[in-house]
């Protein structure tokens, strides 16, 4: 990196990855709140307008006015070169703050270990400044939040669970349904039509549920997919199939 | 049930299933804390001595002295008849409180939707008293807490996840490793020797991690299983295999 790093004698700040949950500001943990409120700098992914994005929106009611908000450009793209550049730039920005002795909390929607940009940003920071103390704080993840919203178990007893990150080949779903009793499809919107048809053919529409924007004011729940043949869910949608239904 | 239920005119209490996380009392969510502290009655699984068990131990520092603690006999057995009897008895106990207009929080270690007794108890309550308002509050689950403790991602990008509840046939693990990039084995203790041998044969010991008693004062982390050939982990142990390693 081009910036000059401080000497080893400097006191580095700490980096925290705090999971803020998928939507409800009250799903932050007590530990997450304490760490969030103690930090000098709160870093977060920015939205397309360059403003602090969804994770910031979830926790902003908990922040102190004197905290520095640091939006980072971490675009939702698939190009590996563009992604690597974004992670490197974000890591350099964080290292600059850490090198000044500032503690930085990187907030991440959902859980910081589950398909989270924090993993890449933290690795970049570690490569640039290996002595930086990095701590991950777990939180509420969207599959479990969705099941709580539906008041249904994700899994029981001896059931196996398959989680698919996003579905590009519908044969993955068929395979997962052969192998496991519970299948979770993260961010299912882009393939919803194909998924619906597959579940229809397998006679599993009644055992499949959709939850949109879980925990936010826009939350919607569909406990069955039977009537959703022509539906287009929003980006933040999660789909859960339970081969053996169980409701209360 | 033999007890007389109140008439429909009575005001029933509400039932909450509150996820308290797998060990650290600070992993409770803000929502969980608020609901926990507002309740008249805090129900929890009891230990073998009939005392309030692990979930109670996690949250006891948050409770008010005037709250009623209601330990329930929910034994760790596999006999379906014995389990059904325990769920029914626990549900009847809760319904008696709810029928008196008391709000009851059932606390559950980890998350209430992930292999939790709360699912069975809540269903029993629903069958006995269908008008009771039941709400599930999500929380930190042990797989994500374990990865946070290790400071490693559970999943990244396009990786698929398989979660196995407890492993009785080691061929399940081999199959899961063929199908998914990440495999989580919940409560792995009873089959650890077989699992270790399988991972050894597949040359995956370095990519496998073990976390014991995550979040508690007894927490131990083994980022690799290479040196654990003859090890016997405790009951609360979770094992994670990542086919493609990623550390920082």
Coordinates of C-alpha atoms in Angstrom, one line a residue, chain A residues 78 83 87 113-117 119-120 164-166 168 186, chain B residues 153-160 181 242:
Chain A
X78 CA -19.5 -10.6 -8.9
X83 CA -14.3 -7.2 -5.5
X87 CA -11.8 -5.1 -0.2
X113 CA -19.5 -15.2 9.7
X114 CA -22.3 -16.1 7.3
X115 CA -21.7 -14.9 3.8
X116 CA -20.4 -11.6 5.1
X117 CA -18.1 -9.0 3.5
X119 CA -14.5 -11.8 6.3
X120 CA -12.8 -10.3 3.3
X164 CA -27.6 -22.6 -0.4
X165 CA -26.1 -19.2 -0.8
X166 CA -28.0 -18.2 -3.9
X168 CA -28.0 -20.4 -10.0
X186 CA -30.6 -17.3 1.0
Chain B
X153 CA -16.0 -17.3 8.4
X154 CA -18.5 -20.2 8.4
X155 CA -19.3 -19.5 4.7
X156 CA -18.3 -17.2 1.9
X157 CA -19.5 -16.4 -1.6
X158 CA -21.0 -19.4 -3.3
X159 CA -20.3 -22.0 -0.6
X160 CA -23.0 -24.4 0.4
X181 CA -18.1 -26.8 1.0
X242 CA -14.3 -26.0 5.6

